[in-house]
PDB file of C-alpha atoms in Angstrom:
ATOM      1  CA  UNK A 219      -0.073  -0.035   0.186  1.00 81.00           C
ATOM      2  CA  UNK A 220       2.792   2.495  -0.855  1.00 85.00           C
ATOM      3  CA  UNK A 221       2.530   4.554  -4.074  1.00 86.00           C
ATOM      4  CA  UNK A 222       4.791   6.826  -4.627  1.00 86.00           C
ATOM      5  CA  UNK A 223       3.846  10.694  -5.818  1.00 84.00           C
ATOM      6  CA  UNK A 224       5.155   9.842  -9.548  1.00 83.00           C
ATOM      7  CA  UNK A 225       3.127   6.624  -9.299  1.00 84.00           C
ATOM      8  CA  UNK A 226      -0.263   8.644  -8.366  1.00 84.00           C
ATOM      9  CA  UNK A 227       0.365  11.320 -10.876  1.00 83.00           C
ATOM     10  CA  UNK A 228      -0.067   8.839 -13.847  1.00 83.00           C
ATOM     11  CA  UNK A 229      -3.791   8.088 -12.763  1.00 81.00           C
ATOM     12  CA  UNK A 230      -4.411  12.182 -12.110  1.00 81.00           C
ATOM     13  CA  UNK A 231      -6.797  12.386 -15.074  1.00 79.00           C
ATOM     14  CA  UNK A 232      -8.612   8.850 -14.241  1.00 82.00           C
ATOM     15  CA  UNK A 233      -8.086   8.059 -10.802  1.00 81.00           C
ATOM     16  CA  UNK A 234      -6.968   4.924  -9.348  1.00 86.00           C
ATOM     17  CA  UNK A 235      -9.204   1.949  -7.923  1.00 89.00           C
ATOM     18  CA  UNK A 236      -7.706   0.264  -4.887  1.00 90.00           C
ATOM     19  CA  UNK A 237      -8.304  -3.598  -4.675  1.00 92.00           C
ATOM     20  CA  UNK A 238      -6.113  -5.288  -2.354  1.00 92.00           C
ATOM     21  CA  UNK A 239      -5.853  -7.859   0.484  1.00 93.00           C
ATOM     22  CA  UNK A 240      -3.288  -6.853   3.093  1.00 92.00           C
ATOM     23  CA  UNK A 241      -2.024  -8.523   6.434  1.00 92.00           C
ATOM     24  CA  UNK A 242      -1.688  -6.153   9.319  1.00 89.00           C
ATOM     25  CA  UNK A 243      -0.653  -8.508  11.731  1.00 88.00           C
ATOM     26  CA  UNK A 244       1.707  -6.001  13.210  1.00 87.00           C
ATOM     27  CA  UNK A 245      -1.608  -4.406  15.176  1.00 90.00           C
ATOM     28  CA  UNK A 246      -1.229  -7.564  17.541  1.00 88.00           C
ATOM     29  CA  UNK A 247       2.172  -6.032  18.941  1.00 90.00           C
ATOM     30  CA  UNK A 248       0.490  -3.016  19.688  1.00 90.00           C
ATOM     31  CA  UNK A 249      -2.758  -4.251  21.298  1.00 89.00           C
ATOM     32  CA  UNK A 250      -2.104  -7.352  23.128  1.00 88.00           C
ATOM     33  CA  UNK A 251      -5.962  -7.912  23.779  1.00 90.00           C
ATOM     34  CA  UNK A 252      -6.031  -8.903  19.973  1.00 91.00           C
ATOM     35  CA  UNK A 253      -5.407 -12.229  19.223  1.00 92.00           C
ATOM     36  CA  UNK A 254      -5.656 -13.148  15.760  1.00 93.00           C
ATOM     37  CA  UNK A 255      -6.117 -10.649  12.681  1.00 93.00           C
ATOM     38  CA  UNK A 256      -7.766 -11.878   9.203  1.00 93.00           C
ATOM     39  CA  UNK A 257      -6.151 -10.481   6.189  1.00 93.00           C
ATOM     40  CA  UNK A 258      -8.078  -7.147   5.689  1.00 94.00           C
ATOM     41  CA  UNK A 259      -9.801  -6.695   2.461  1.00 95.00           C
ATOM     42  CA  UNK A 260      -9.180  -2.657   1.183  1.00 94.00           C
ATOM     43  CA  UNK A 261     -11.411  -1.573  -1.702  1.00 94.00           C
ATOM     44  CA  UNK A 262     -11.864   2.083  -2.932  1.00 93.00           C
ATOM     45  CA  UNK A 263     -10.451   4.793  -4.982  1.00 92.00           C
ATOM     46  CA  UNK A 264      -8.577   7.619  -4.962  1.00 91.00           C
ATOM     47  CA  UNK A 265      -8.702  11.354  -6.146  1.00 88.00           C
ATOM     48  CA  UNK A 266      -5.642  12.883  -7.455  1.00 86.00           C
ATOM     49  CA  UNK A 267      -4.941  16.575  -7.133  1.00 83.00           C
ATOM     50  CA  UNK A 268      -1.922  19.085  -8.001  1.00 80.00           C
ATOM     51  CA  UNK A 269      -1.999  19.805  -4.095  1.00 82.00           C
ATOM     52  CA  UNK A 270      -3.423  16.868  -2.160  1.00 85.00           C
ATOM     53  CA  UNK A 271      -4.078  13.261  -2.964  1.00 87.00           C
ATOM     54  CA  UNK A 272      -7.542  11.696  -1.468  1.00 89.00           C
ATOM     55  CA  UNK A 273      -8.111   7.892  -0.298  1.00 91.00           C
ATOM     56  CA  UNK A 274     -11.783   6.826   0.017  1.00 93.00           C
ATOM     57  CA  UNK A 275     -11.290   3.401   1.459  1.00 93.00           C
ATOM     58  CA  UNK A 276     -13.277   0.562   2.862  1.00 96.00           C
ATOM     59  CA  UNK A 277     -11.683  -1.773   5.082  1.00 95.00           C
ATOM     60  CA  UNK A 278     -13.085  -5.275   5.706  1.00 95.00           C
ATOM     61  CA  UNK A 279     -12.267  -7.981   7.724  1.00 94.00           C
ATOM     62  CA  UNK A 280     -12.427  -9.441  11.133  1.00 93.00           C
ATOM     63  CA  UNK A 281     -10.475  -9.628  14.459  1.00 93.00           C
ATOM     64  CA  UNK A 282     -10.234 -12.027  17.525  1.00 92.00           C
ATOM     65  CA  UNK A 283     -10.720 -10.717  20.756  1.00 92.00           C
ATOM     66  CA  UNK A 284     -11.491 -12.223  24.081  1.00 90.00           C
ATOM     67  CA  UNK A 285     -14.755 -12.172  25.286  1.00 87.00           C
ATOM     68  CA  UNK A 286     -14.899 -10.057  28.814  1.00 84.00           C
ATOM     69  CA  UNK A 287     -17.049 -12.384  30.661  1.00 79.00           C
ATOM     70  CA  UNK A 288     -15.663 -15.599  30.060  1.00 80.00           C
ATOM     71  CA  UNK A 289     -12.021 -14.951  27.719  1.00 82.00           C
ATOM     72  CA  UNK A 290     -13.221 -17.282  25.255  1.00 85.00           C
ATOM     73  CA  UNK A 291     -12.494 -16.181  21.232  1.00 87.00           C
ATOM     74  CA  UNK A 292     -15.061 -13.695  20.039  1.00 89.00           C
ATOM     75  CA  UNK A 293     -14.933 -12.932  15.682  1.00 91.00           C
ATOM     76  CA  UNK A 294     -15.421  -9.326  15.798  1.00 92.00           C
ATOM     77  CA  UNK A 295     -16.257  -8.068  12.224  1.00 93.00           C
ATOM     78  CA  UNK A 296     -14.590  -5.087  10.689  1.00 93.00           C
ATOM     79  CA  UNK A 297     -16.418  -2.861   8.230  1.00 95.00           C
ATOM     80  CA  UNK A 298     -15.248   0.722   8.237  1.00 94.00           C
ATOM     81  CA  UNK A 299     -15.075   3.309   5.786  1.00 94.00           C
ATOM     82  CA  UNK A 300     -12.829   6.296   5.861  1.00 92.00           C
ATOM     83  CA  UNK A 301     -11.609   9.158   3.548  1.00 92.00           C
ATOM     84  CA  UNK A 302      -7.561   9.757   4.131  1.00 90.00           C
ATOM     85  CA  UNK A 303      -6.386  12.948   2.688  1.00 89.00           C
ATOM     86  CA  UNK A 304      -2.544  13.364   2.077  1.00 87.00           C
ATOM     87  CA  UNK A 305      -1.250  16.860   1.521  1.00 86.00           C
ATOM     88  CA  UNK A 306       1.589  17.321  -1.289  1.00 80.00           C
ATOM     89  CA  UNK A 307       2.627  20.731  -0.325  1.00 76.00           C
ATOM     90  CA  UNK A 308       1.619  21.894   3.257  1.00 68.00           C
ATOM     91  CA  UNK A 309       1.947  25.742   2.721  1.00 66.00           C
ATOM     92  CA  UNK A 310      -0.245  25.780  -0.349  1.00 60.00           C
ATOM     93  CA  UNK A 311      -3.254  24.043   1.678  1.00 58.00           C
ATOM     94  CA  UNK A 312      -5.103  25.727   4.426  1.00 62.00           C
ATOM     95  CA  UNK A 313      -6.388  22.957   6.873  1.00 57.00           C
ATOM     96  CA  UNK A 314     -10.241  23.225   7.851  1.00 60.00           C
ATOM     97  CA  UNK A 315     -12.029  20.631  10.143  1.00 54.00           C
ATOM     98  CA  UNK A 316     -10.638  17.858   8.265  1.00 67.00           C
ATOM     99  CA  UNK A 317      -7.825  15.697   9.224  1.00 76.00           C
ATOM    100  CA  UNK A 318      -4.818  15.424   7.020  1.00 82.00           C
ATOM    101  CA  UNK A 319      -1.757  13.855   6.392  1.00 81.00           C
ATOM    102  CA  UNK A 320       2.016  15.044   5.549  1.00 80.00           C
ATOM    103  CA  UNK A 321       3.494  13.389   2.656  1.00 82.00           C
ATOM    104  CA  UNK A 322       6.820  12.471   4.183  1.00 79.00           C
ATOM    105  CA  UNK A 323       9.709  12.064   1.057  1.00 81.00           C
ATOM    106  CA  UNK A 324       8.583  10.996  -2.366  1.00 85.00           C
ATOM    107  CA  UNK A 325       6.141   7.848  -0.912  1.00 87.00           C
ATOM    108  CA  UNK A 326       2.504   7.970   0.311  1.00 88.00           C
ATOM    109  CA  UNK A 327       2.066   4.887   2.722  1.00 89.00           C
ATOM    110  CA  UNK A 328      -1.327   3.996   3.393  1.00 89.00           C
ATOM    111  CA  UNK A 329      -0.693   1.229   6.016  1.00 91.00           C
ATOM    112  CA  UNK A 330       0.179   2.745   9.352  1.00 91.00           C
ATOM    113  CA  UNK A 331      -3.243   4.580   8.958  1.00 91.00           C
ATOM    114  CA  UNK A 332      -4.805   1.335   8.238  1.00 92.00           C
ATOM    115  CA  UNK A 333      -3.293  -0.199  11.197  1.00 92.00           C
ATOM    116  CA  UNK A 334      -4.158   3.132  13.240  1.00 93.00           C
ATOM    117  CA  UNK A 335      -7.863   2.933  12.289  1.00 92.00           C
ATOM    118  CA  UNK A 336      -8.005  -0.953  12.945  1.00 93.00           C
ATOM    119  CA  UNK A 337      -6.693  -0.179  16.371  1.00 93.00           C
ATOM    120  CA  UNK A 338      -9.203   2.598  16.959  1.00 92.00           C
ATOM    121  CA  UNK A 339     -11.957   0.445  16.051  1.00 91.00           C
ATOM    122  CA  UNK A 340     -11.225  -2.516  18.950  1.00 91.00           C
ATOM    123  CA  UNK A 341     -14.024  -2.289  21.529  1.00 91.00           C
ATOM    124  CA  UNK A 342     -13.352  -1.732  24.858  1.00 90.00           C
ATOM    125  CA  UNK A 343     -15.518  -5.038  25.847  1.00 89.00           C
ATOM    126  CA  UNK A 344     -16.667  -7.921  23.361  1.00 88.00           C
ATOM    127  CA  UNK A 345     -19.286 -10.463  24.548  1.00 84.00           C
ATOM    128  CA  UNK A 346     -19.679 -13.664  22.987  1.00 81.00           C
ATOM    129  CA  UNK A 347     -23.473 -14.644  22.130  1.00 76.00           C
ATOM    130  CA  UNK A 348     -23.625 -17.956  23.243  1.00 67.00           C
ATOM    131  CA  UNK A 349     -21.972 -18.781  26.750  1.00 60.00           C
ATOM    132  CA  UNK A 350     -20.741 -22.619  26.302  1.00 58.00           C
ATOM    133  CA  UNK A 351     -19.564 -24.554  28.800  1.00 47.00           C
ATOM    134  CA  UNK A 352     -15.980 -24.599  27.382  1.00 60.00           C
ATOM    135  CA  UNK A 353     -15.781 -20.767  28.234  1.00 60.00           C
ATOM    136  CA  UNK A 354     -16.315 -19.842  31.712  1.00 63.00           C
ATOM    137  CA  UNK A 355     -15.922 -22.984  34.658  1.00 66.00           C
ATOM    138  CA  UNK A 356     -18.891 -24.125  35.476  1.00 69.00           C
ATOM    139  CA  UNK A 357     -17.963 -25.378  38.749  1.00 74.00           C
ATOM    140  CA  UNK A 358     -15.367 -24.849  41.554  1.00 79.00           C
ATOM    141  CA  UNK A 359     -14.063 -25.855  45.035  1.00 83.00           C
ATOM    142  CA  UNK A 360     -17.359 -25.664  46.949  1.00 83.00           C
ATOM    143  CA  UNK A 361     -19.538 -24.202  43.960  1.00 83.00           C
ATOM    144  CA  UNK A 362     -21.237 -24.815  40.772  1.00 80.00           C
ATOM    145  CA  UNK A 363     -23.305 -23.165  38.301  1.00 73.00           C
ATOM    146  CA  UNK A 364     -26.875 -24.099  38.780  1.00 74.00           C
ATOM    147  CA  UNK A 365     -29.277 -23.964  35.896  1.00 69.00           C
ATOM    148  CA  UNK A 366     -33.232 -22.961  36.562  1.00 69.00           C
ATOM    149  CA  UNK A 367     -34.313 -26.607  35.244  1.00 66.00           C
ATOM    150  CA  UNK A 368     -31.990 -28.469  37.287  1.00 51.00           C
ATOM    151  CA  UNK A 369     -32.708 -26.530  40.323  1.00 51.00           C
ATOM    152  CA  UNK A 370     -36.485 -27.018  40.366  1.00 55.00           C
ATOM    153  CA  UNK A 371     -35.928 -30.768  39.864  1.00 60.00           C
ATOM    154  CA  UNK A 372     -34.078 -31.493  43.067  1.00 65.00           C
ATOM    155  CA  UNK A 373     -35.466 -31.741  46.445  1.00 68.00           C
ATOM    156  CA  UNK A 374     -33.929 -30.397  49.551  1.00 75.00           C
ATOM    157  CA  UNK A 375     -32.986 -33.333  51.466  1.00 78.00           C
ATOM    158  CA  UNK A 376     -34.529 -31.634  54.911  1.00 80.00           C
ATOM    159  CA  UNK A 377     -37.606 -31.620  53.196  1.00 76.00           C
ATOM    160  CA  UNK A 378     -38.060 -35.029  52.263  1.00 75.00           C
ATOM    161  CA  UNK A 379     -39.913 -36.079  55.305  1.00 76.00           C
ATOM    162  CA  UNK A 380     -42.725 -33.505  54.664  1.00 76.00           C
ATOM    163  CA  UNK A 381     -42.874 -34.581  50.968  1.00 71.00           C
ATOM    164  CA  UNK A 382     -43.757 -38.320  52.427  1.00 74.00           C
ATOM    165  CA  UNK A 383     -46.256 -36.626  54.782  1.00 74.00           C
ATOM    166  CA  UNK A 384     -48.342 -35.548  51.692  1.00 70.00           C
ATOM    167  CA  UNK A 385     -47.987 -38.595  50.151  1.00 70.00           C
ATOM    168  CA  UNK A 386     -50.170 -40.712  52.772  1.00 59.00           C
ATOM    169  CA  UNK A 387     -53.243 -38.898  52.218  1.00 57.00           C
TER     170      UNK A 387
END
């Protein structure tokens, strides 16, 4: 996802369409809660001007994150649309309310920006939809998870004598 300015100027009149699949495994080192990253599919187009290059991108893929309750792997889908503008000459452009990036040298590299966007998409908490027995422990020392059906079927041993009292009548 790197282009030199001379490569981009070739597409000035017709624009550059983007359809790439990239690996962004480097974000696992920045955020340790990310367990796995799928290859991200990036589509979009580029508007090239004499003063700026604007990328209109759609990023799709998924991250595997731990469930906040059970620590089970949760597949978290990513579907983000973004517009990123790179200024070719900073002094000629007045910054408005949009966020812009400066071109460093003669190369525009979009990969660090994609990684930053993905890191911003990681939620504070993720919950798995179905809680299975493989996720959270279901019993421990002097405790166990009781489901409502199991609880109603069990008869308290202290009241077993009372149950026999009503059977005689």
